[in-house]
Amino acid sequence: MTVTVGVVVFPGTNCEADALEAVTSLGAQGRLLWHGESDLGDVDAVIVPGGFAHGDYLRPGAIARFSPVMEGVAKFAAKGGPVVGICNGFQVLTEAGLLPGALQKNKGLKFLCQPSVLRVESANSVLTSQAKVGDELSIPINHFEGNYTCSEETLKQLQDEDRIVLTYVDNPNGSLGNIAGVCNETRNVVGLMPHPERACHELLGSMDGAVLLRSLLAS
Amino acid sequence: MKFSALVDVRLRGGISDPAGATIERALPALGYQGVEGVTVGKTIRFTLEAETLTEAQTMAEELCESFLTNPVIEDAEVTVEEAS
């Protein structure tokens, strides 16, 4: 059976076509989910892609969290449905309370658009189940507010519960603990700043994102 | 009655402030010595309708906690007064 991936589109989202193309190239079918609809329909997985949802006004993700589609995403996640937030999508999921912590401005105050090398820290999540701990993946980043931060207690909890799924080998943005991606308690919601959908084709210079999206499609 | 609210949003203690640090580092080059503790936040102003000042203060604080700030990284001071 073909897996259907719902890709959320807010006003200002700009990575939905890349996400659709990537999952389609891996054998799934994609469907765009407009932010004004709270019913996700019959989807097997959800991607909240990158961009500037609602213009990033106030804070990235702060207004997107109130879009009707997020009710549907929260319900889907509560039932165990796999949800991945990429870049701005990660920011949206933290603002919505589906993931802990927050993303603040990069340490060097520069917008970063460059390749990055990630280390798989946990294979126990919907995004990393087909990867191995210690794998190094070349996946690009493209953000201004990707500096992950959380309280000391939250960091300890994430570490104790093996919920830091991806770290940067060479921290580009000041993220606490080199964190590039984390998951929720039930491991079915994952957020990451790098863009695996931009590393799924030879022509893009890396196919290392495919193992992550294949994990999502298999979950 | 109409009240005016001013919300002063700041990064919480312990949260790095790259914008503040960058401004502070630039000051000596501009000839300003001895300026320290630069922090960057934001200010949000609005008016609201309420029966009393207390009610207006409560509403503004709720709005601040639920939407205007992200408590993981930000604190805010809310000042409400009768609109002139």
Short mmCIF file of C-alpha atoms in Angstrom, two decimals:
data_model
loop_
_atom_site.label_atom_id
_atom_site.label_comp_id
_atom_site.label_asym_id
_atom_site.label_seq_id
_atom_site.Cartn_x
_atom_site.Cartn_y
_atom_site.Cartn_z
CA MET A 1 0.00 0.00 0.00
CA THR A 2 1.30 3.43 -0.86
CA VAL A 3 2.04 5.62 2.13
CA THR A 4 0.34 9.03 2.07
CA VAL A 5 2.26 11.92 3.58
CA GLY A 6 0.40 15.12 4.46
CA VAL A 7 2.56 18.22 4.02
CA VAL A 8 1.28 21.23 5.96
CA VAL A 9 1.17 24.58 4.17
CA PHE A 10 0.86 27.84 6.11
CA PRO A 11 0.90 31.24 4.42
CA GLY A 12 4.67 31.75 4.06
CA THR A 13 5.66 28.08 3.96
CA ASN A 14 8.15 27.58 1.12
CA CYS A 15 9.53 24.03 1.36
CA GLU A 16 6.32 22.12 0.69
CA ALA A 17 7.20 21.29 -2.93
CA ASP A 18 10.65 19.98 -1.94
CA ALA A 19 9.09 17.81 0.77
CA LEU A 20 6.46 16.47 -1.65
CA GLU A 21 9.09 15.76 -4.30
CA ALA A 22 11.35 13.97 -1.82
CA VAL A 23 8.67 11.66 -0.41
CA THR A 24 7.31 10.98 -3.91
CA SER A 25 10.79 10.03 -5.12
CA LEU A 26 10.92 7.53 -2.24
CA GLY A 27 7.70 5.86 -3.36
CA ALA A 28 5.13 7.62 -1.19
CA GLN A 29 2.38 9.94 -2.29
CA GLY A 30 2.12 13.42 -0.91
CA ARG A 31 -0.82 15.65 -0.18
CA LEU A 32 -0.74 19.32 0.74
CA LEU A 33 -2.70 20.23 3.88
CA TRP A 34 -3.82 23.89 3.90
CA HIS A 35 -3.42 25.49 7.31
CA GLY A 36 -7.08 26.52 7.50
CA GLU A 37 -8.28 22.89 7.51
CA SER A 38 -8.31 21.08 10.84
CA ASP A 39 -9.17 17.71 9.26
CA LEU A 40 -6.02 16.01 7.96
CA GLY A 41 -7.99 13.36 6.09
CA ASP A 42 -6.53 9.94 5.61
CA VAL A 43 -2.77 10.47 5.94
CA ASP A 44 -0.17 8.06 7.31
CA ALA A 45 2.44 10.67 8.24
CA VAL A 46 2.70 14.45 8.50
CA ILE A 47 5.55 16.79 7.57
CA VAL A 48 5.51 20.38 8.79
CA PRO A 49 7.98 21.84 6.28
CA GLY A 50 10.23 24.86 6.32
CA GLY A 51 9.58 28.45 5.39
CA PHE A 52 8.26 31.48 7.22
CA ALA A 53 4.82 30.48 8.47
CA HIS A 54 2.69 33.60 8.94
CA GLY A 55 5.77 35.67 8.14
CA ASP A 56 7.53 34.53 11.34
CA TYR A 57 5.89 37.57 12.98
CA LEU A 58 6.17 37.82 16.76
CA ARG A 59 8.34 34.66 16.86
CA PRO A 60 8.78 31.87 14.32
CA GLY A 61 5.86 29.48 14.78
CA ALA A 62 4.05 31.69 17.31
CA ILE A 63 1.07 32.44 15.06
CA ALA A 64 1.17 29.18 13.08
CA ARG A 65 0.42 27.36 16.29
CA PHE A 66 -3.10 28.84 16.23
CA SER A 67 -3.86 27.72 12.65
CA PRO A 68 -6.71 25.17 12.55
CA VAL A 69 -4.46 22.53 10.95
CA MET A 70 -2.42 22.36 14.16
CA GLU A 71 -5.47 20.94 16.02
CA GLY A 72 -5.48 18.12 13.49
CA VAL A 73 -1.72 17.65 13.78
CA ALA A 74 -1.92 17.53 17.59
CA LYS A 75 -4.72 14.93 17.47
CA PHE A 76 -2.83 12.87 14.88
CA ALA A 77 0.30 12.98 17.05
CA ALA A 78 -1.66 12.08 20.20
CA LYS A 79 -2.88 8.91 18.45
CA GLY A 80 0.72 7.98 17.72
CA GLY A 81 0.82 9.26 14.13
CA PRO A 82 4.33 10.13 12.89
CA VAL A 83 4.96 13.88 12.61
CA VAL A 84 8.18 15.55 11.51
CA GLY A 85 8.84 19.27 11.68
CA ILE A 86 11.67 20.51 9.48
CA CYS A 87 13.31 23.89 10.12
CA ASN A 88 10.39 26.34 10.50
CA GLY A 89 8.26 23.23 11.07
CA PHE A 90 10.44 22.40 14.09
CA GLN A 91 9.90 25.94 15.39
CA VAL A 92 6.13 25.51 14.90
CA LEU A 93 6.11 22.22 16.83
CA THR A 94 8.01 23.72 19.77
CA GLU A 95 5.66 26.71 19.89
CA ALA A 96 2.69 24.32 19.75
CA GLY A 97 4.08 22.43 22.75
CA LEU A 98 4.45 19.19 20.79
CA LEU A 99 8.22 19.30 21.32
CA PRO A 100 10.23 20.77 24.22
CA GLY A 101 12.57 23.76 24.05
CA ALA A 102 12.76 26.69 21.67
CA LEU A 103 14.81 27.90 18.73
CA GLN A 104 16.49 31.26 19.09
CA LYS A 105 18.69 33.37 16.86
CA ASN A 106 21.92 31.78 15.68
CA LYS A 107 24.87 32.51 17.93
CA GLY A 108 26.75 34.45 15.23
CA LEU A 109 23.60 36.38 14.20
CA LYS A 110 24.07 35.15 10.63
CA PHE A 111 21.53 33.45 8.43
CA LEU A 112 23.19 30.09 7.73
CA CYS A 113 22.69 28.30 4.42
CA GLN A 114 25.32 25.58 4.14
CA PRO A 115 25.95 21.84 4.27
CA SER A 116 26.13 20.37 7.77
CA VAL A 117 27.19 16.99 9.09
CA LEU A 118 24.81 15.38 11.55
CA ARG A 119 25.43 12.47 13.86
CA VAL A 120 22.60 10.05 14.56
CA GLU A 121 22.33 9.87 18.36
CA SER A 122 19.24 7.70 18.62
CA ALA A 123 17.71 5.27 16.15
CA ASN A 124 14.62 5.09 18.32
CA SER A 125 12.35 7.66 16.61
CA VAL A 126 10.08 7.83 13.58
CA LEU A 127 12.76 9.77 11.70
CA THR A 128 15.83 7.68 12.52
CA SER A 129 14.57 4.09 12.80
CA GLN A 130 16.40 3.03 9.63
CA ALA A 131 19.65 4.78 10.56
CA LYS A 132 22.31 3.56 12.97
CA VAL A 133 23.62 5.38 16.01
CA GLY A 134 26.90 6.99 15.02
CA ASP A 135 25.99 7.38 11.35
CA GLU A 136 27.15 10.71 9.96
CA LEU A 137 24.79 12.35 7.48
CA SER A 138 25.49 15.33 5.24
CA ILE A 139 22.32 17.41 5.22
CA PRO A 140 22.04 21.17 4.59
CA ILE A 141 20.82 23.80 7.02
CA ASN A 142 19.05 27.02 6.05
CA HIS A 143 18.01 29.12 9.02
CA PHE A 144 18.44 32.23 11.15
CA GLU A 145 16.71 30.93 14.26
CA GLY A 146 18.08 27.43 14.70
CA ASN A 147 19.92 27.79 17.99
CA TYR A 148 18.20 25.16 20.13
CA THR A 149 17.74 26.03 23.76
CA CYS A 150 15.86 24.61 26.75
CA SER A 151 16.07 24.60 30.53
CA GLU A 152 18.73 22.51 32.28
CA GLU A 153 16.05 20.14 33.58
CA THR A 154 14.64 19.65 30.08
CA LEU A 155 18.12 19.00 28.68
CA LYS A 156 18.79 16.39 31.35
CA GLN A 157 15.43 14.78 30.65
CA LEU A 158 16.15 14.69 26.91
CA GLN A 159 19.53 13.09 27.58
CA ASP A 160 18.22 10.57 30.13
CA GLU A 161 15.36 9.54 27.85
CA ASP A 162 17.52 9.28 24.71
CA ARG A 163 15.41 11.95 22.99
CA ILE A 164 18.22 13.88 21.29
CA VAL A 165 18.03 12.12 17.93
CA LEU A 166 20.49 14.19 15.86
CA THR A 167 23.44 16.43 16.75
CA TYR A 168 25.77 18.62 14.70
CA VAL A 169 29.31 17.31 14.37
CA ASP A 170 30.49 20.93 14.02
CA ASN A 171 27.94 23.12 15.80
CA PRO A 172 27.07 25.94 13.35
CA ASN A 173 24.53 27.94 15.36
CA GLY A 174 25.25 27.66 19.08
CA SER A 175 22.63 25.00 19.80
CA LEU A 176 22.72 23.67 23.35
CA GLY A 177 24.40 20.26 23.39
CA ASN A 178 24.96 20.53 19.61
CA ILE A 179 21.30 19.54 19.24
CA ALA A 180 20.00 19.39 15.66
CA GLY A 181 16.88 17.32 16.31
CA VAL A 182 14.79 16.02 19.22
CA CYS A 183 11.72 13.81 19.65
CA ASN A 184 8.77 13.77 22.02
CA GLU A 185 8.25 11.27 24.85
CA THR A 186 6.43 8.81 22.62
CA ARG A 187 9.09 9.22 19.87
CA ASN A 188 6.52 9.78 17.09
CA VAL A 189 7.04 13.55 16.85
CA VAL A 190 10.48 14.70 15.71
CA GLY A 191 11.77 18.18 14.95
CA LEU A 192 15.04 19.05 13.25
CA MET A 193 16.55 22.20 11.79
CA PRO A 194 18.42 20.60 8.83
CA HIS A 195 16.56 19.80 5.62
CA PRO A 196 16.57 16.06 4.76
CA GLU A 197 14.24 16.74 1.80
CA ARG A 198 17.07 18.72 0.20
CA ALA A 199 19.45 15.77 0.41
CA CYS A 200 17.49 13.05 -1.37
CA HIS A 201 18.95 13.21 -4.86
CA GLU A 202 22.44 12.80 -6.31
CA LEU A 203 22.08 16.11 -8.15
CA LEU A 204 21.65 17.88 -4.81
CA GLY A 205 25.04 16.71 -3.63
CA SER A 206 23.88 14.31 -0.95
CA MET A 207 21.37 11.51 -0.61
CA ASP A 208 21.84 11.22 3.15
CA GLY A 209 18.40 12.68 3.88
CA ALA A 210 16.75 9.69 2.26
CA VAL A 211 17.44 7.36 5.19
CA LEU A 212 15.55 9.77 7.47
CA LEU A 213 12.54 10.15 5.19
CA ARG A 214 12.51 6.41 4.51
CA SER A 215 12.31 5.89 8.27
CA LEU A 216 9.32 8.23 8.37
CA LEU A 217 7.59 6.36 5.52
CA ALA A 218 8.23 3.03 7.24
CA SER A 219 6.86 4.11 10.61
CA MET B 1 -13.34 51.40 30.06
CA LYS B 2 -10.35 51.55 27.82
CA PHE B 3 -6.89 50.70 29.07
CA SER B 4 -3.51 50.84 27.43
CA ALA B 5 -1.02 48.05 27.90
CA LEU B 6 2.70 47.95 27.40
CA VAL B 7 4.49 44.59 27.32
CA ASP B 8 8.27 44.69 27.70
CA VAL B 9 9.61 41.34 26.47
CA ARG B 10 13.12 40.29 27.50
CA LEU B 11 15.16 37.15 27.11
CA ARG B 12 15.25 35.18 30.35
CA GLY B 13 18.40 35.13 32.43
CA GLY B 14 20.78 32.46 31.22
CA ILE B 15 19.46 32.54 27.66
CA SER B 16 22.15 33.80 25.32
CA ASP B 17 21.42 37.12 23.65
CA PRO B 18 23.44 37.18 20.42
CA ALA B 19 21.91 40.49 19.30
CA GLY B 20 22.79 42.21 22.57
CA ALA B 21 26.30 40.74 22.56
CA THR B 22 26.91 41.88 18.98
CA ILE B 23 25.80 45.44 19.72
CA GLU B 24 27.98 45.53 22.82
CA ARG B 25 31.01 44.32 20.87
CA ALA B 26 30.49 47.01 18.24
CA LEU B 27 30.36 49.93 20.69
CA PRO B 28 34.12 50.44 21.29
CA ALA B 29 34.68 50.68 17.54
CA LEU B 30 32.17 53.53 17.49
CA GLY B 31 34.02 55.31 20.28
CA TYR B 32 31.73 54.33 23.18
CA GLN B 33 33.71 52.93 26.10
CA GLY B 34 32.38 51.34 29.27
CA VAL B 35 28.92 50.46 27.99
CA GLU B 36 27.95 47.07 29.34
CA GLY B 37 24.98 44.79 29.82
CA VAL B 38 23.36 45.44 26.44
CA THR B 39 20.27 43.30 25.98
CA VAL B 40 17.79 43.29 23.12
CA GLY B 41 14.09 42.65 23.63
CA LYS B 42 10.87 43.93 22.17
CA THR B 43 7.98 46.12 23.19
CA ILE B 44 4.35 45.41 22.36
CA ARG B 45 1.64 48.02 22.94
CA PHE B 46 -2.12 47.66 22.66
CA THR B 47 -5.38 48.96 24.12
CA LEU B 48 -8.10 46.82 25.61
CA GLU B 49 -11.61 47.14 27.00
CA ALA B 50 -12.24 46.02 30.59
CA GLU B 51 -14.43 46.93 33.57
CA THR B 52 -11.59 47.59 35.99
CA LEU B 53 -7.84 48.07 36.02
CA THR B 54 -7.42 44.70 37.76
CA GLU B 55 -9.42 42.94 35.06
CA ALA B 56 -7.41 44.67 32.35
CA GLN B 57 -4.15 43.72 34.05
CA THR B 58 -5.25 40.06 34.28
CA MET B 59 -6.32 39.98 30.62
CA ALA B 60 -3.06 41.53 29.46
CA GLU B 61 -1.00 39.10 31.54
CA GLU B 62 -2.93 36.11 30.20
CA LEU B 63 -2.43 37.29 26.63
CA CYS B 64 1.24 37.79 27.38
CA GLU B 65 1.71 34.29 28.81
CA SER B 66 -0.32 32.44 26.20
CA PHE B 67 0.84 34.21 23.07
CA LEU B 68 3.07 37.26 23.26
CA THR B 69 5.99 35.51 24.94
CA ASN B 70 7.54 32.08 24.78
CA PRO B 71 8.17 31.24 28.44
CA VAL B 72 11.01 28.88 27.50
CA ILE B 73 13.17 31.83 26.48
CA GLU B 74 11.35 35.05 27.39
CA ASP B 75 10.10 37.00 30.40
CA ALA B 76 7.90 40.04 30.23
CA GLU B 77 6.81 42.96 32.34
CA VAL B 78 3.24 44.07 31.71
CA THR B 79 2.20 47.63 32.52
CA VAL B 80 -1.48 48.57 32.23
CA GLU B 81 -3.00 51.98 32.81
CA GLU B 82 -6.21 53.82 32.02
CA ALA B 83 -6.06 55.09 28.46
CA SER B 84 -5.98 58.84 28.25
#
